[in-house]
Amino acid sequence: MRKTQLIFYVIALIGIIPSVKAQITGGGVTPVGTTVDDDRNVITTAMPFLLISPDSRSAGMGDAGVALSPDANAMQWNAARLAFVENEIGASVSYSPWLTKIGVNDMSISYLSGYYRIGQEQVIGLSMKYFDLGSIFFTDTGVQGDGLEASPKDFSIAAAYSRKLSDNFSAALTARFVRSNLFGDYQGSNLEDPKPATAIGVDVGLFYTKPVLFNGNESEFSSGLQISNISNKVTYSNDDNEQFLPINLRLGTAFTTALDPYNTLTFTVDLNKLMVPTPDPNDTSSSNITLLEGMFGSFGDAPGGAQEELREISIASGVEYWYNKIFAVRTGYFYEHVSKGGRQYFTAGLGFRYQVLGLDFSYLIPTKQQNPLAETLRFTATFSLENINRSGSDSVTE
């Protein structure tokens, strides 16, 4: 695929955060989160692909997942869920073509994840996310022709340790390595010594689940918390303009109830808040903010005060129906205030399970026309093995 302007990468970013603005000048491409029309003040970060929903189950439920029942994709949403996984070993592979609505045919997101139980209370997890931005042609100002072809790629590798702390409560710690190479081998004059950005970060997760009775039916209430991508700041050049990764606070709850022996319903809601500085057009010193200052200051640094801080909270909600643990139907809704990006869309999904194998599919339906994320598809295949009885003595619940 041929793209003759650097601006196409900006379109790729718009696919992740639709209202991100970018300015293209003689100095290169600079993401901007300044206040413009409609009181927009979008928070921008490096490596936003880390927050893209990779798997079809959560993607079909409005991108909610911090408190769902555990599965092989828990690494993305809350690794603490893994401590309550029923099976001994499991794996999942997901794939999503990206920005196909606007005619892109060589961009995609791939995700591989899995877990292994190492004790009655302990589970380890691994995951890898790969974002292929296809081929891009970079051109310098005033240069004729297509320019230099590059193949930008982002990827992350993560390992997690999840442990039960009681019959109903678990915690997890995830370590992650991230590398983002936005400019490939491009060395043009539009950029000051471009280079790949790398980061090492951690996630922290908590998960609580408890069986309850609802109208006489067996049910389960769960809640979760995850802070993800706590990491060093990064830069794509040799200058001092370092950017935060998308450090994200996710809080959520889920309720599952059995209508009868064959039919089960799950309702879930997540709240998300980026723990990075809000852009202030009147303050040019934001690039000097340290990691901890940015994280803890993010709850009170919005130029618009408390009202703007509340607008920074996005809502993900979804419903999942299972018939006989074989066939699932999912739907959901994601809401983000227009001044903070304006992502608002419905989702739908299907799931099938047969013995140790599973297949899932999701589809995104935007609430507004001309959304580059429209009709985004995700496909997921899962594999799991049943429990192997362990007689270990490391249980904290006995």
mmCIF file of C-alpha atoms in Angstrom, residues 67-69 209-214 217-223 253-259 263-268 319-322:
data_model
loop_
_atom_site.group_PDB
_atom_site.id
_atom_site.type_symbol
_atom_site.label_atom_id
_atom_site.label_comp_id
_atom_site.label_asym_id
_atom_site.label_seq_id
_atom_site.Cartn_x
_atom_site.Cartn_y
_atom_site.Cartn_z
ATOM 1 C CA ALA A 67 -14.098 -7.434 36.662
ATOM 2 C CA LEU A 68 -15.219 -10.125 34.216
ATOM 3 C CA SER A 69 -14.837 -13.826 34.964
ATOM 4 C CA THR A 209 -15.379 -12.134 43.634
ATOM 5 C CA LYS A 210 -18.087 -13.653 45.814
ATOM 6 C CA PRO A 211 -20.934 -16.123 45.172
ATOM 7 C CA VAL A 212 -24.355 -14.720 46.091
ATOM 8 C CA LEU A 213 -28.008 -15.632 45.721
ATOM 9 C CA PHE A 214 -30.246 -13.425 43.583
ATOM 10 C CA ASN A 217 -30.589 -18.239 41.707
ATOM 11 C CA GLU A 218 -26.868 -18.858 41.980
ATOM 12 C CA SER A 219 -25.069 -15.630 41.111
ATOM 13 C CA GLU A 220 -21.687 -13.995 41.445
ATOM 14 C CA PHE A 221 -20.614 -10.451 42.214
ATOM 15 C CA SER A 222 -17.127 -9.271 41.313
ATOM 16 C CA SER A 223 -15.164 -6.051 41.227
ATOM 17 C CA THR A 253 -17.802 -4.333 38.636
ATOM 18 C CA ALA A 254 -19.639 -7.300 37.168
ATOM 19 C CA PHE A 255 -22.695 -9.298 38.173
ATOM 20 C CA THR A 256 -23.455 -12.763 36.806
ATOM 21 C CA THR A 257 -26.674 -14.633 37.475
ATOM 22 C CA ALA A 258 -28.012 -17.996 36.336
ATOM 23 C CA LEU A 259 -31.560 -17.632 35.032
ATOM 24 C CA ASN A 263 -29.098 -19.579 30.648
ATOM 25 C CA THR A 264 -26.681 -17.106 32.255
ATOM 26 C CA LEU A 265 -26.450 -13.302 32.126
ATOM 27 C CA THR A 266 -23.527 -11.021 33.003
ATOM 28 C CA PHE A 267 -23.697 -7.241 33.399
ATOM 29 C CA THR A 268 -20.503 -5.203 33.707
ATOM 30 C CA VAL A 319 -23.914 -7.502 28.713
ATOM 31 C CA GLU A 320 -23.073 -11.137 28.018
ATOM 32 C CA TYR A 321 -25.562 -13.997 27.584
ATOM 33 C CA TRP A 322 -24.521 -17.651 27.610
#
